[in-house]
Amino acid sequence: GEIALRFLKRALQIEPNEYETWTDITMVCASLQMHRESIYYATQALSLNPTDSRGHNNLGGALLAHGKVKEAIMCFETGLLLDPNNLTALSNLATACQSTNQPQRALEIYERILQMPDLSPTQRTETLYKLSYPHLSMGNLEKGWQYYDYGLQVIDSRARIPRRKFDKPMWDGQMQS
């Protein structure tokens, strides 16, 4: 992360109008928990290409990480106006809605994502897991726990923690005699 940040800063000194570099440095700062810097770089990227949905999503992500949820939602919605099929912006918007006590809206967005034709198996599993949260918060416990189980599948490095395999089968809710 730190090396990439130094490299990208140097690249911006050489070519200050390179949109992709501004976008990349935004994401590197976000991964390093440098939220203010991430917001700054995302804003700079958008000034170069204000009609790119990814730029609005990146700014929204930076704002969300900085606790500015309402502003983040506006960015995600703007990005979706520019590209209604931006999967990352949809997922981020659903997460933001869930965090602002809008579980029904989050649920609708996750359902929309599941209808997307280009959804990879990993994206599908992640979305099914994320569906657990609005269901649980709305009291739909059976569905919520069913979807929560998708988070136990180790699908990639971002899988839910703990990443453990157990030698016993998962409990099915039945009492043993």
PDB file of C-alpha atoms in Angstrom:
ATOM      1  CA  GLY A   1       0.000   0.000   0.000  1.00  0.00           C
ATOM      2  CA  GLU A   2       2.585   2.583   1.040  1.00  0.00           C
ATOM      3  CA  ILE A   3       4.799   1.780  -1.955  1.00  0.00           C
ATOM      4  CA  ALA A   4       1.842   2.017  -4.329  1.00  0.00           C
ATOM      5  CA  LEU A   5       0.900   5.352  -2.795  1.00  0.00           C
ATOM      6  CA  ARG A   6       4.384   6.768  -3.366  1.00  0.00           C
ATOM      7  CA  PHE A   7       4.407   5.440  -6.925  1.00  0.00           C
ATOM      8  CA  LEU A   8       1.004   6.950  -7.724  1.00  0.00           C
ATOM      9  CA  LYS A   9       1.922  10.324  -6.220  1.00  0.00           C
ATOM     10  CA  ARG A  10       5.011  10.353  -8.435  1.00  0.00           C
ATOM     11  CA  ALA A  11       2.916   9.419 -11.463  1.00  0.00           C
ATOM     12  CA  LEU A  12       0.588  12.362 -10.732  1.00  0.00           C
ATOM     13  CA  GLN A  13       3.562  14.727 -10.665  1.00  0.00           C
ATOM     14  CA  ILE A  14       4.489  13.534 -14.140  1.00  0.00           C
ATOM     15  CA  GLU A  15       0.938  13.403 -15.548  1.00  0.00           C
ATOM     16  CA  PRO A  16      -1.471  15.395 -13.335  1.00  0.00           C
ATOM     17  CA  ASN A  17      -4.463  14.969 -15.674  1.00  0.00           C
ATOM     18  CA  GLU A  18      -4.484  11.153 -15.720  1.00  0.00           C
ATOM     19  CA  TYR A  19      -7.933  10.162 -14.490  1.00  0.00           C
ATOM     20  CA  GLU A  20      -7.084   6.508 -13.882  1.00  0.00           C
ATOM     21  CA  THR A  21      -4.160   7.446 -11.636  1.00  0.00           C
ATOM     22  CA  TRP A  22      -6.417   9.673  -9.505  1.00  0.00           C
ATOM     23  CA  THR A  23      -8.904   6.807  -9.300  1.00  0.00           C
ATOM     24  CA  ASP A  24      -6.184   4.335  -8.312  1.00  0.00           C
ATOM     25  CA  ILE A  25      -4.737   6.603  -5.619  1.00  0.00           C
ATOM     26  CA  THR A  26      -8.251   7.056  -4.209  1.00  0.00           C
ATOM     27  CA  MET A  27      -8.562   3.301  -3.733  1.00  0.00           C
ATOM     28  CA  VAL A  28      -5.052   2.933  -2.291  1.00  0.00           C
ATOM     29  CA  CYS A  29      -5.748   5.645   0.281  1.00  0.00           C
ATOM     30  CA  ALA A  30      -9.035   3.953   1.163  1.00  0.00           C
ATOM     31  CA  SER A  31      -7.250   0.638   1.709  1.00  0.00           C
ATOM     32  CA  LEU A  32      -4.769   2.431   4.005  1.00  0.00           C
ATOM     33  CA  GLN A  33      -7.646   3.987   6.009  1.00  0.00           C
ATOM     34  CA  MET A  34      -6.594   7.467   4.823  1.00  0.00           C
ATOM     35  CA  HIS A  35     -10.176   8.673   4.482  1.00  0.00           C
ATOM     36  CA  ARG A  36      -9.650  12.416   4.083  1.00  0.00           C
ATOM     37  CA  GLU A  37      -6.985  11.869   1.457  1.00  0.00           C
ATOM     38  CA  SER A  38      -9.231   9.384  -0.308  1.00  0.00           C
ATOM     39  CA  ILE A  39     -12.015  11.983  -0.474  1.00  0.00           C
ATOM     40  CA  TYR A  40      -9.565  14.555  -1.855  1.00  0.00           C
ATOM     41  CA  TYR A  41      -8.233  12.236  -4.568  1.00  0.00           C
ATOM     42  CA  ALA A  42     -11.732  11.046  -5.518  1.00  0.00           C
ATOM     43  CA  THR A  43     -12.835  14.665  -5.907  1.00  0.00           C
ATOM     44  CA  GLN A  44      -9.830  15.390  -8.109  1.00  0.00           C
ATOM     45  CA  ALA A  45     -10.647  12.379 -10.276  1.00  0.00           C
ATOM     46  CA  LEU A  46     -14.242  13.540 -10.684  1.00  0.00           C
ATOM     47  CA  SER A  47     -13.087  16.996 -11.731  1.00  0.00           C
ATOM     48  CA  LEU A  48     -11.331  15.329 -14.668  1.00  0.00           C
ATOM     49  CA  ASN A  49     -14.184  13.013 -15.659  1.00  0.00           C
ATOM     50  CA  PRO A  50     -17.483  13.974 -14.007  1.00  0.00           C
ATOM     51  CA  THR A  51     -19.573  11.567 -16.093  1.00  0.00           C
ATOM     52  CA  ASP A  52     -17.775   8.367 -15.082  1.00  0.00           C
ATOM     53  CA  SER A  53     -19.897   6.286 -12.737  1.00  0.00           C
ATOM     54  CA  ARG A  54     -16.805   4.763 -11.119  1.00  0.00           C
ATOM     55  CA  GLY A  55     -15.618   8.162  -9.948  1.00  0.00           C
ATOM     56  CA  HIS A  56     -18.891   8.852  -8.163  1.00  0.00           C
ATOM     57  CA  ASN A  57     -18.774   5.391  -6.604  1.00  0.00           C
ATOM     58  CA  ASN A  58     -15.201   5.968  -5.408  1.00  0.00           C
ATOM     59  CA  LEU A  59     -16.125   9.292  -3.847  1.00  0.00           C
ATOM     60  CA  GLY A  60     -19.152   7.663  -2.247  1.00  0.00           C
ATOM     61  CA  GLY A  61     -16.968   4.919  -0.801  1.00  0.00           C
ATOM     62  CA  ALA A  62     -14.519   7.457   0.585  1.00  0.00           C
ATOM     63  CA  LEU A  63     -17.342   9.485   2.137  1.00  0.00           C
ATOM     64  CA  LEU A  64     -18.962   6.366   3.588  1.00  0.00           C
ATOM     65  CA  ALA A  65     -15.691   5.320   5.221  1.00  0.00           C
ATOM     66  CA  HIS A  66     -15.413   8.839   6.675  1.00  0.00           C
ATOM     67  CA  GLY A  67     -18.908   8.549   8.189  1.00  0.00           C
ATOM     68  CA  LYS A  68     -20.648  10.850   5.728  1.00  0.00           C
ATOM     69  CA  VAL A  69     -23.413   8.403   4.837  1.00  0.00           C
ATOM     70  CA  LYS A  70     -25.986  10.797   3.340  1.00  0.00           C
ATOM     71  CA  GLU A  71     -23.370  12.327   1.038  1.00  0.00           C
ATOM     72  CA  ALA A  72     -22.158   8.854   0.092  1.00  0.00           C
ATOM     73  CA  ILE A  73     -25.685   7.794  -0.841  1.00  0.00           C
ATOM     74  CA  MET A  74     -25.962  10.837  -3.127  1.00  0.00           C
ATOM     75  CA  CYS A  75     -22.710   9.832  -4.843  1.00  0.00           C
ATOM     76  CA  PHE A  76     -23.830   6.215  -5.327  1.00  0.00           C
ATOM     77  CA  GLU A  77     -27.180   7.385  -6.710  1.00  0.00           C
ATOM     78  CA  THR A  78     -25.431   9.790  -9.093  1.00  0.00           C
ATOM     79  CA  GLY A  79     -23.138   7.008 -10.267  1.00  0.00           C
ATOM     80  CA  LEU A  80     -26.170   4.804 -10.884  1.00  0.00           C
ATOM     81  CA  LEU A  81     -27.854   7.514 -12.934  1.00  0.00           C
ATOM     82  CA  LEU A  82     -24.770   7.429 -15.159  1.00  0.00           C
ATOM     83  CA  ASP A  83     -24.552   3.617 -15.202  1.00  0.00           C
ATOM     84  CA  PRO A  84     -27.599   1.793 -13.794  1.00  0.00           C
ATOM     85  CA  ASN A  85     -25.745  -1.538 -13.926  1.00  0.00           C
ATOM     86  CA  ASN A  86     -22.721  -0.501 -11.867  1.00  0.00           C
ATOM     87  CA  LEU A  87     -22.673  -3.507  -9.539  1.00  0.00           C
ATOM     88  CA  THR A  88     -20.244  -1.953  -7.070  1.00  0.00           C
ATOM     89  CA  ALA A  89     -22.302   1.230  -6.763  1.00  0.00           C
ATOM     90  CA  LEU A  90     -25.475  -0.825  -6.264  1.00  0.00           C
ATOM     91  CA  SER A  91     -23.865  -2.924  -3.551  1.00  0.00           C
ATOM     92  CA  ASN A  92     -22.403   0.156  -1.856  1.00  0.00           C
ATOM     93  CA  LEU A  93     -25.771   1.907  -1.980  1.00  0.00           C
ATOM     94  CA  ALA A  94     -27.463  -1.096  -0.384  1.00  0.00           C
ATOM     95  CA  THR A  95     -24.836  -1.175   2.372  1.00  0.00           C
ATOM     96  CA  ALA A  96     -25.313   2.550   2.999  1.00  0.00           C
ATOM     97  CA  CYS A  97     -29.094   2.143   3.098  1.00  0.00           C
ATOM     98  CA  GLN A  98     -28.760  -0.666   5.613  1.00  0.00           C
ATOM     99  CA  SER A  99     -26.552   1.516   7.798  1.00  0.00           C
ATOM    100  CA  THR A 100     -29.149   4.326   7.745  1.00  0.00           C
ATOM    101  CA  ASN A 101     -31.980   2.040   8.845  1.00  0.00           C
ATOM    102  CA  GLN A 102     -33.485   1.602   5.384  1.00  0.00           C
ATOM    103  CA  PRO A 103     -33.521  -2.208   5.293  1.00  0.00           C
ATOM    104  CA  GLN A 104     -36.417  -2.452   2.824  1.00  0.00           C
ATOM    105  CA  ARG A 105     -34.543  -0.318   0.302  1.00  0.00           C
ATOM    106  CA  ALA A 106     -31.356  -2.343   0.882  1.00  0.00           C
ATOM    107  CA  LEU A 107     -33.340  -5.547   0.351  1.00  0.00           C
ATOM    108  CA  GLU A 108     -34.761  -4.245  -2.943  1.00  0.00           C
ATOM    109  CA  ILE A 109     -31.300  -3.279  -4.180  1.00  0.00           C
ATOM    110  CA  TYR A 110     -29.799  -6.674  -3.292  1.00  0.00           C
ATOM    111  CA  GLU A 111     -32.714  -8.386  -5.058  1.00  0.00           C
ATOM    112  CA  ARG A 112     -32.012  -6.213  -8.106  1.00  0.00           C
ATOM    113  CA  ILE A 113     -28.353  -7.249  -8.022  1.00  0.00           C
ATOM    114  CA  LEU A 114     -29.340 -10.919  -7.959  1.00  0.00           C
ATOM    115  CA  GLN A 115     -31.290 -10.372 -11.201  1.00  0.00           C
ATOM    116  CA  MET A 116     -28.224  -9.055 -13.059  1.00  0.00           C
ATOM    117  CA  PRO A 117     -27.231 -11.429 -15.877  1.00  0.00           C
ATOM    118  CA  ASP A 118     -23.439 -10.999 -15.570  1.00  0.00           C
ATOM    119  CA  LEU A 119     -23.247 -11.781 -11.851  1.00  0.00           C
ATOM    120  CA  SER A 120     -20.351 -14.114 -11.070  1.00  0.00           C
ATOM    121  CA  PRO A 121     -20.801 -16.985  -8.593  1.00  0.00           C
ATOM    122  CA  THR A 122     -18.659 -15.080  -6.058  1.00  0.00           C
ATOM    123  CA  GLN A 123     -20.731 -11.912  -6.474  1.00  0.00           C
ATOM    124  CA  ARG A 124     -23.919 -13.941  -6.127  1.00  0.00           C
ATOM    125  CA  THR A 125     -22.709 -15.576  -2.896  1.00  0.00           C
ATOM    126  CA  GLU A 126     -21.596 -12.218  -1.464  1.00  0.00           C
ATOM    127  CA  THR A 127     -24.956 -10.645  -2.330  1.00  0.00           C
ATOM    128  CA  LEU A 128     -26.898 -13.531  -0.778  1.00  0.00           C
ATOM    129  CA  TYR A 129     -24.854 -13.109   2.406  1.00  0.00           C
ATOM    130  CA  LYS A 130     -25.474  -9.348   2.448  1.00  0.00           C
ATOM    131  CA  LEU A 131     -29.211 -10.037   2.066  1.00  0.00           C
ATOM    132  CA  SER A 132     -29.134 -11.509   5.566  1.00  0.00           C
ATOM    133  CA  TYR A 133     -28.729  -8.118   7.214  1.00  0.00           C
ATOM    134  CA  PRO A 134     -31.887  -6.397   5.968  1.00  0.00           C
ATOM    135  CA  HIS A 135     -33.887  -9.570   6.594  1.00  0.00           C
ATOM    136  CA  LEU A 136     -32.570  -9.894  10.138  1.00  0.00           C
ATOM    137  CA  SER A 137     -33.127  -6.209  10.918  1.00  0.00           C
ATOM    138  CA  MET A 138     -36.727  -6.464   9.672  1.00  0.00           C
ATOM    139  CA  GLY A 139     -37.372  -9.535  11.833  1.00  0.00           C
ATOM    140  CA  ASN A 140     -37.394 -12.077   8.983  1.00  0.00           C
ATOM    141  CA  LEU A 141     -35.244 -14.397  11.066  1.00  0.00           C
ATOM    142  CA  GLU A 142     -35.648 -17.620   9.109  1.00  0.00           C
ATOM    143  CA  LYS A 143     -34.640 -16.004   5.814  1.00  0.00           C
ATOM    144  CA  GLY A 144     -32.024 -13.840   7.490  1.00  0.00           C
ATOM    145  CA  TRP A 145     -30.189 -16.764   9.061  1.00  0.00           C
ATOM    146  CA  GLN A 146     -30.526 -18.770   5.850  1.00  0.00           C
ATOM    147  CA  TYR A 147     -28.804 -15.977   3.906  1.00  0.00           C
ATOM    148  CA  TYR A 148     -26.283 -15.433   6.686  1.00  0.00           C
ATOM    149  CA  ASP A 149     -24.990 -18.956   6.096  1.00  0.00           C
ATOM    150  CA  TYR A 150     -23.665 -17.792   2.697  1.00  0.00           C
ATOM    151  CA  GLY A 151     -21.157 -15.705   4.632  1.00  0.00           C
ATOM    152  CA  LEU A 152     -19.671 -18.901   6.047  1.00  0.00           C
ATOM    153  CA  GLN A 153     -18.591 -20.036   2.583  1.00  0.00           C
ATOM    154  CA  VAL A 154     -14.949 -19.272   1.939  1.00  0.00           C
ATOM    155  CA  ILE A 155     -15.143 -17.822  -1.568  1.00  0.00           C
ATOM    156  CA  ASP A 156     -12.131 -15.513  -1.680  1.00  0.00           C
ATOM    157  CA  SER A 157      -9.803 -13.502   0.531  1.00  0.00           C
ATOM    158  CA  ARG A 158     -12.641 -11.146   1.495  1.00  0.00           C
ATOM    159  CA  ALA A 159     -14.780 -13.952   2.928  1.00  0.00           C
ATOM    160  CA  ARG A 160     -16.268 -13.458   6.342  1.00  0.00           C
ATOM    161  CA  ILE A 161     -13.986 -14.141   9.272  1.00  0.00           C
ATOM    162  CA  PRO A 162     -13.228 -16.569  10.809  1.00  0.00           C
ATOM    163  CA  ARG A 163     -12.041 -18.480   7.765  1.00  0.00           C
ATOM    164  CA  ARG A 164     -12.100 -21.900   9.343  1.00  0.00           C
ATOM    165  CA  LYS A 165     -13.187 -25.328   8.256  1.00  0.00           C
ATOM    166  CA  PHE A 166     -14.755 -27.470  10.952  1.00  0.00           C
ATOM    167  CA  ASP A 167     -14.611 -31.260  11.121  1.00  0.00           C
ATOM    168  CA  LYS A 168     -18.212 -31.400  12.387  1.00  0.00           C
ATOM    169  CA  PRO A 169     -21.294 -30.756  10.256  1.00  0.00           C
ATOM    170  CA  MET A 170     -23.087 -27.439  10.679  1.00  0.00           C
ATOM    171  CA  TRP A 171     -25.881 -27.580  13.254  1.00  0.00           C
ATOM    172  CA  ASP A 172     -29.275 -27.924  11.579  1.00  0.00           C
ATOM    173  CA  GLY A 173     -31.229 -26.541  14.542  1.00  0.00           C
ATOM    174  CA  GLN A 174     -32.412 -29.940  15.756  1.00  0.00           C
ATOM    175  CA  MET A 175     -31.807 -31.110  19.307  1.00  0.00           C
ATOM    176  CA  GLN A 176     -29.855 -34.338  19.702  1.00  0.00           C
ATOM    177  CA  SER A 177     -31.342 -36.970  22.028  1.00  0.00           C
TER     178      SER A 177
END
